[in-house]
mmCIF file of C-alpha atoms in Angstrom:
data_model
loop_
_atom_site.group_PDB
_atom_site.id
_atom_site.type_symbol
_atom_site.label_atom_id
_atom_site.label_comp_id
_atom_site.label_asym_id
_atom_site.label_seq_id
_atom_site.Cartn_x
_atom_site.Cartn_y
_atom_site.Cartn_z
ATOM 1 C CA ALA F 1 30.995 16.485 66.827
ATOM 2 C CA GLN F 2 27.490 15.600 67.758
ATOM 3 C CA LYS F 3 26.633 13.123 70.425
ATOM 4 C CA ILE F 4 23.485 11.505 71.756
ATOM 5 C CA THR F 5 23.559 10.161 75.282
ATOM 6 C CA GLN F 6 21.086 7.756 76.795
ATOM 7 C CA THR F 7 22.228 7.037 80.326
ATOM 8 C CA GLN F 8 19.700 4.339 81.223
ATOM 9 C CA PRO F 9 20.684 0.987 79.746
ATOM 10 C CA GLY F 10 17.594 -0.735 81.128
ATOM 11 C CA MET F 11 14.404 0.117 82.964
ATOM 12 C CA PHE F 12 11.499 -1.762 84.493
ATOM 13 C CA VAL F 13 8.052 -0.250 84.660
ATOM 14 C CA GLN F 14 4.772 -1.528 86.011
ATOM 15 C CA GLU F 15 1.916 -1.894 83.564
ATOM 16 C CA LYS F 16 -0.286 1.217 83.390
ATOM 17 C CA GLU F 17 2.380 3.427 84.909
ATOM 18 C CA ALA F 18 4.325 6.149 83.113
ATOM 19 C CA VAL F 19 8.025 5.916 82.318
ATOM 20 C CA THR F 20 10.510 8.589 81.302
ATOM 21 C CA LEU F 21 13.474 7.756 79.111
ATOM 22 C CA ASP F 22 16.346 10.208 79.230
ATOM 23 C CA CYS F 23 18.140 11.620 76.216
ATOM 24 C CA THR F 24 20.668 14.425 76.083
ATOM 25 C CA TYR F 25 22.381 15.673 72.993
ATOM 26 C CA ASP F 26 25.257 17.866 72.046
ATOM 27 C CA THR F 27 25.306 20.084 69.003
ATOM 28 C CA SER F 28 26.263 23.633 68.137
ATOM 29 C CA ASP F 29 23.719 23.755 65.316
ATOM 30 C CA GLN F 30 20.681 25.991 65.711
ATOM 31 C CA SER F 31 18.494 23.838 63.499
ATOM 32 C CA TYR F 32 18.123 20.151 64.208
ATOM 33 C CA GLY F 33 15.526 17.472 64.698
ATOM 34 C CA LEU F 34 15.138 14.932 67.468
ATOM 35 C CA PHE F 35 13.531 11.526 67.073
ATOM 36 C CA TRP F 36 12.581 8.565 69.158
ATOM 37 C CA TYR F 37 12.406 5.077 67.706
ATOM 38 C CA LYS F 38 11.187 1.822 69.201
ATOM 39 C CA GLN F 39 12.873 -1.453 68.380
ATOM 40 C CA PRO F 40 10.936 -4.499 69.603
ATOM 41 C CA SER F 41 12.490 -7.930 69.804
ATOM 42 C CA SER F 42 11.482 -8.554 66.198
ATOM 43 C CA GLY F 43 14.108 -5.990 65.234
ATOM 44 C CA GLU F 44 12.348 -3.403 63.107
ATOM 45 C CA MET F 45 12.755 0.315 63.797
ATOM 46 C CA ILE F 46 9.451 2.023 64.516
ATOM 47 C CA PHE F 47 9.240 5.809 64.441
ATOM 48 C CA LEU F 48 7.500 7.190 67.529
ATOM 49 C CA ILE F 49 7.819 10.942 67.733
ATOM 50 C CA TYR F 50 9.650 13.943 66.322
ATOM 51 C CA GLN F 51 10.641 17.319 67.789
ATOM 52 C CA GLY F 52 12.088 20.156 65.769
ATOM 53 C CA SER F 53 14.510 22.519 67.443
ATOM 54 C CA TYR F 54 12.330 25.498 66.604
ATOM 55 C CA ASP F 55 9.092 23.899 67.745
ATOM 56 C CA GLU F 56 7.766 25.847 70.691
ATOM 57 C CA GLN F 57 5.499 23.127 71.966
ATOM 58 C CA ASN F 58 6.502 19.679 73.112
ATOM 59 C CA ALA F 59 5.583 16.983 70.624
ATOM 60 C CA THR F 60 2.903 14.456 71.516
ATOM 61 C CA GLU F 61 1.748 11.323 69.712
ATOM 62 C CA GLY F 62 -0.878 9.337 71.549
ATOM 63 C CA ARG F 63 0.724 7.907 74.686
ATOM 64 C CA TYR F 64 4.121 9.307 73.721
ATOM 65 C CA SER F 65 5.241 12.787 74.592
ATOM 66 C CA LEU F 66 8.599 14.428 74.289
ATOM 67 C CA ASN F 67 9.823 16.649 77.113
ATOM 68 C CA PHE F 68 12.008 19.048 75.141
ATOM 69 C CA GLN F 69 14.268 21.329 77.162
ATOM 70 C CA LYS F 70 16.361 23.155 74.635
ATOM 71 C CA ALA F 71 18.582 25.054 77.049
ATOM 72 C CA ARG F 72 19.491 21.822 78.796
ATOM 73 C CA LYS F 73 19.774 19.980 75.470
ATOM 74 C CA SER F 74 17.516 17.208 76.615
ATOM 75 C CA ALA F 75 14.689 15.420 74.824
ATOM 76 C CA ASN F 76 13.210 12.898 77.198
ATOM 77 C CA LEU F 77 10.514 10.510 76.037
ATOM 78 C CA VAL F 78 7.538 9.941 78.302
ATOM 79 C CA ILE F 79 5.386 6.862 77.764
ATOM 80 C CA SER F 80 2.141 7.100 79.667
ATOM 81 C CA ALA F 81 -0.044 4.181 80.729
ATOM 82 C CA SER F 82 2.568 1.563 79.844
ATOM 83 C CA GLN F 83 1.422 -1.601 78.123
ATOM 84 C CA LEU F 84 3.104 -4.978 77.887
ATOM 85 C CA GLY F 85 3.641 -4.320 74.187
ATOM 86 C CA ASP F 86 5.805 -1.342 75.063
ATOM 87 C CA SER F 87 8.594 -3.689 76.126
ATOM 88 C CA ALA F 88 11.358 -2.909 73.642
ATOM 89 C CA MET F 89 14.571 -1.027 73.062
ATOM 90 C CA TYR F 90 14.134 2.721 72.617
ATOM 91 C CA PHE F 91 16.538 4.907 70.713
ATOM 92 C CA CYS F 92 16.913 8.657 70.708
ATOM 93 C CA ALA F 93 18.320 10.144 67.512
ATOM 94 C CA MET F 94 19.228 13.523 66.080
ATOM 95 C CA ARG F 95 19.755 14.860 62.630
ATOM 96 C CA ARG F 96 20.988 18.194 61.358
ATOM 97 C CA PRO F 97 20.728 19.921 57.984
ATOM 98 C CA SER F 98 24.452 20.587 58.135
ATOM 99 C CA ASN F 99 25.056 16.841 58.344
ATOM 100 C CA ASP F 100 22.966 15.810 55.331
ATOM 101 C CA TYR F 101 20.145 14.899 57.677
ATOM 102 C CA LYS F 102 21.697 11.559 58.536
ATOM 103 C CA LEU F 103 20.624 10.262 61.915
ATOM 104 C CA SER F 104 22.901 9.911 64.907
ATOM 105 C CA PHE F 105 21.634 7.443 67.483
ATOM 106 C CA GLY F 106 22.109 6.974 71.182
ATOM 107 C CA ALA F 107 23.002 3.591 72.639
ATOM 108 C CA GLY F 108 19.402 2.867 73.538
ATOM 109 C CA THR F 109 17.361 2.041 76.637
ATOM 110 C CA THR F 110 15.697 -1.308 77.152
ATOM 111 C CA VAL F 111 12.244 -1.021 78.692
ATOM 112 C CA THR F 112 10.569 -4.000 80.275
ATOM 113 C CA VAL F 113 6.934 -3.619 81.263
ATOM 114 C CA ARG F 114 5.808 -5.862 84.101
ATOM 115 C CA ALA F 115 2.223 -7.081 84.513
ATOM 116 C CA ASN X 1 1.729 1.912 49.389
ATOM 117 C CA ALA X 2 4.539 -0.429 50.321
ATOM 118 C CA GLY X 3 7.096 0.723 52.842
ATOM 119 C CA VAL X 4 10.841 0.346 52.601
ATOM 120 C CA MET X 5 11.701 -3.177 51.527
ATOM 121 C CA GLN X 6 14.884 -4.979 52.406
ATOM 122 C CA ASN X 7 15.990 -8.396 51.367
ATOM 123 C CA PRO X 8 17.020 -10.797 52.411
ATOM 124 C CA ARG X 9 15.807 -10.460 55.985
ATOM 125 C CA HIS X 10 18.425 -12.930 57.166
ATOM 126 C CA LEU X 11 21.689 -13.757 55.461
ATOM 127 C CA VAL X 12 24.296 -16.281 56.509
ATOM 128 C CA ARG X 13 27.724 -16.196 54.957
ATOM 129 C CA ARG X 14 31.005 -17.940 55.636
ATOM 130 C CA ARG X 15 34.145 -15.913 56.122
ATOM 131 C CA GLY X 16 35.532 -14.740 52.814
ATOM 132 C CA GLN X 17 32.243 -14.817 50.933
ATOM 133 C CA GLU X 18 30.389 -11.813 49.592
ATOM 134 C CA ALA X 19 27.203 -10.376 51.034
ATOM 135 C CA ARG X 20 24.729 -8.346 48.984
ATOM 136 C CA LEU X 21 21.998 -6.491 50.802
ATOM 137 C CA ARG X 22 19.164 -4.870 48.884
ATOM 138 C CA CYS X 23 16.966 -1.937 49.736
ATOM 139 C CA SER X 24 13.963 -0.715 47.793
ATOM 140 C CA PRO X 25 12.949 2.717 49.081
ATOM 141 C CA MET X 26 9.401 3.837 49.422
ATOM 142 C CA LYS X 27 7.746 4.882 46.196
ATOM 143 C CA GLY X 28 8.752 8.403 45.310
ATOM 144 C CA HIS X 29 11.762 8.445 47.635
ATOM 145 C CA SER X 30 15.104 9.245 46.095
ATOM 146 C CA HIS X 31 17.244 9.455 49.233
ATOM 147 C CA VAL X 32 18.608 6.306 50.837
ATOM 148 C CA TYR X 33 20.594 5.923 54.043
ATOM 149 C CA TRP X 34 22.291 2.745 55.260
ATOM 150 C CA TYR X 35 22.913 2.123 58.940
ATOM 151 C CA ARG X 36 24.598 -0.731 60.784
ATOM 152 C CA GLN X 37 23.618 -1.988 64.213
ATOM 153 C CA LEU X 38 26.138 -4.136 66.011
ATOM 154 C CA PRO X 39 24.808 -6.354 68.821
ATOM 155 C CA GLU X 40 23.700 -4.380 71.890
ATOM 156 C CA GLU X 41 24.445 -1.049 70.218
ATOM 157 C CA GLY X 42 22.606 1.770 68.515
ATOM 158 C CA LEU X 43 22.535 2.307 64.783
ATOM 159 C CA LYS X 44 25.567 3.845 63.152
ATOM 160 C CA PHE X 45 25.411 5.743 59.870
ATOM 161 C CA MET X 46 27.257 4.164 56.972
ATOM 162 C CA VAL X 47 26.369 5.841 53.696
ATOM 163 C CA TYR X 48 23.904 8.279 52.144
ATOM 164 C CA LEU X 49 22.954 7.964 48.504
ATOM 165 C CA GLN X 50 20.718 9.619 46.003
ATOM 166 C CA LYS X 51 19.922 8.138 42.640
ATOM 167 C CA GLU X 52 23.217 7.323 40.903
ATOM 168 C CA ASN X 53 25.217 9.341 43.443
ATOM 169 C CA ILE X 54 27.010 8.639 46.681
ATOM 170 C CA ILE X 55 26.555 11.773 48.751
ATOM 171 C CA ASP X 56 28.295 10.800 51.962
ATOM 172 C CA GLU X 57 30.134 7.576 52.690
ATOM 173 C CA SER X 58 31.960 8.784 55.771
ATOM 174 C CA GLY X 59 30.594 5.913 57.857
ATOM 175 C CA MET X 60 31.662 3.160 55.514
ATOM 176 C CA PRO X 61 34.709 1.046 56.313
ATOM 177 C CA LYS X 62 37.452 1.899 53.870
ATOM 178 C CA GLU X 63 37.806 -1.590 52.511
ATOM 179 C CA ARG X 64 35.450 -4.359 51.420
ATOM 180 C CA PHE X 65 32.292 -2.228 51.675
ATOM 181 C CA SER X 66 30.591 -0.493 48.785
ATOM 182 C CA ALA X 67 27.144 0.879 48.041
ATOM 183 C CA GLU X 68 25.211 1.939 45.014
ATOM 184 C CA PHE X 69 21.786 3.299 44.149
ATOM 185 C CA PRO X 70 21.286 2.935 40.410
ATOM 186 C CA LYS X 71 18.805 4.818 38.319
ATOM 187 C CA GLU X 72 16.658 1.721 38.141
ATOM 188 C CA GLY X 73 16.381 -0.901 40.833
ATOM 189 C CA PRO X 74 17.170 -1.123 44.503
ATOM 190 C CA SER X 75 20.078 0.259 46.447
ATOM 191 C CA ILE X 76 22.744 -2.369 47.090
ATOM 192 C CA LEU X 77 25.141 -2.601 50.014
ATOM 193 C CA ARG X 78 27.933 -4.983 49.130
ATOM 194 C CA ILE X 79 30.390 -6.498 51.566
ATOM 195 C CA GLN X 80 33.259 -8.421 50.061
ATOM 196 C CA GLN X 81 35.274 -11.081 51.878
ATOM 197 C CA VAL X 82 33.106 -10.923 54.961
ATOM 198 C CA VAL X 83 34.611 -11.398 58.416
ATOM 199 C CA ARG X 84 32.921 -12.312 61.688
ATOM 200 C CA GLY X 85 32.970 -8.679 62.776
ATOM 201 C CA ASP X 86 30.595 -7.838 59.913
ATOM 202 C CA SER X 87 27.837 -9.757 61.685
ATOM 203 C CA ALA X 88 25.208 -7.135 62.420
ATOM 204 C CA ALA X 89 21.806 -5.834 61.452
ATOM 205 C CA TYR X 90 21.902 -3.544 58.435
ATOM 206 C CA PHE X 91 19.075 -1.063 58.087
ATOM 207 C CA CYS X 92 18.090 1.012 55.133
ATOM 208 C CA ALA X 93 16.037 4.178 55.454
ATOM 209 C CA SER X 94 14.539 6.361 52.762
ATOM 210 C CA SER X 95 13.130 9.834 52.550
ATOM 211 C CA SER X 96 11.680 11.989 49.820
ATOM 212 C CA ARG X 97 13.936 14.956 50.497
ATOM 213 C CA THR X 98 16.378 16.147 53.063
ATOM 214 C CA SER X 99 14.839 19.439 53.999
ATOM 215 C CA GLY X 100 12.558 20.140 56.887
ATOM 216 C CA ASP X 101 11.272 17.575 59.304
ATOM 217 C CA ASN X 102 10.915 14.863 56.731
ATOM 218 C CA GLU X 103 10.922 11.521 58.396
ATOM 219 C CA GLN X 104 13.225 8.727 57.382
ATOM 220 C CA PHE X 105 11.303 5.506 56.977
ATOM 221 C CA PHE X 106 13.193 2.396 57.972
ATOM 222 C CA GLY X 107 13.109 -0.995 56.384
ATOM 223 C CA PRO X 108 12.894 -4.152 58.505
ATOM 224 C CA GLY X 109 16.645 -4.690 58.323
ATOM 225 C CA THR X 110 18.869 -7.498 57.107
ATOM 226 C CA ARG X 111 20.532 -9.588 59.763
ATOM 227 C CA LEU X 112 23.893 -10.782 58.540
ATOM 228 C CA THR X 113 25.570 -13.657 60.294
ATOM 229 C CA VAL X 114 29.120 -14.555 59.341
ATOM 230 C CA LEU X 115 30.181 -18.045 60.337
#
């Protein structure tokens, strides 16, 4: 069975600082994809970044970067230069071809950015 | 190019009534996934459909829940005889195919409240 673990239920970060959100996963598949989504208080799910298991380089999207350590099965999200609008719930998710590509989500981490 | 549409955005039902949630995937997308998010939790997979076919309903409760994705029209998630425990946010996601790193695009969700 696959499992996504986010161990940080909530985090506070000062504006303009960087924050790292932890995500570990468990799968025996060789091919899989890892995602991070942002869910603000308005409730929608916003795609942030994607990392494929065979990608050799860590994914980056603007202020978001994914620290992918395959051997450790971790896919931490780094948000640089935090902004007040980054305050939200963040979910790590995984999908596998062997599982019809449906997404499995972690429990989420709430990030609060302080001015 | 409109994104994934869900309606209604908010739905209030009394115990025992029926709830119908609609999802119109992005144009050109033939794969639809439904997820449920209980309060303070991550999203949990419910069902995966392609046009006129249920591919995987392993996440659906055995009773009262059903889903369809007809040849024409939106995908429907139907909950009969709702109970308070059905109160949750229901998200629909669509993709154009299941292979590769194809992103699933999420709708804004339907928030169901059962009184």
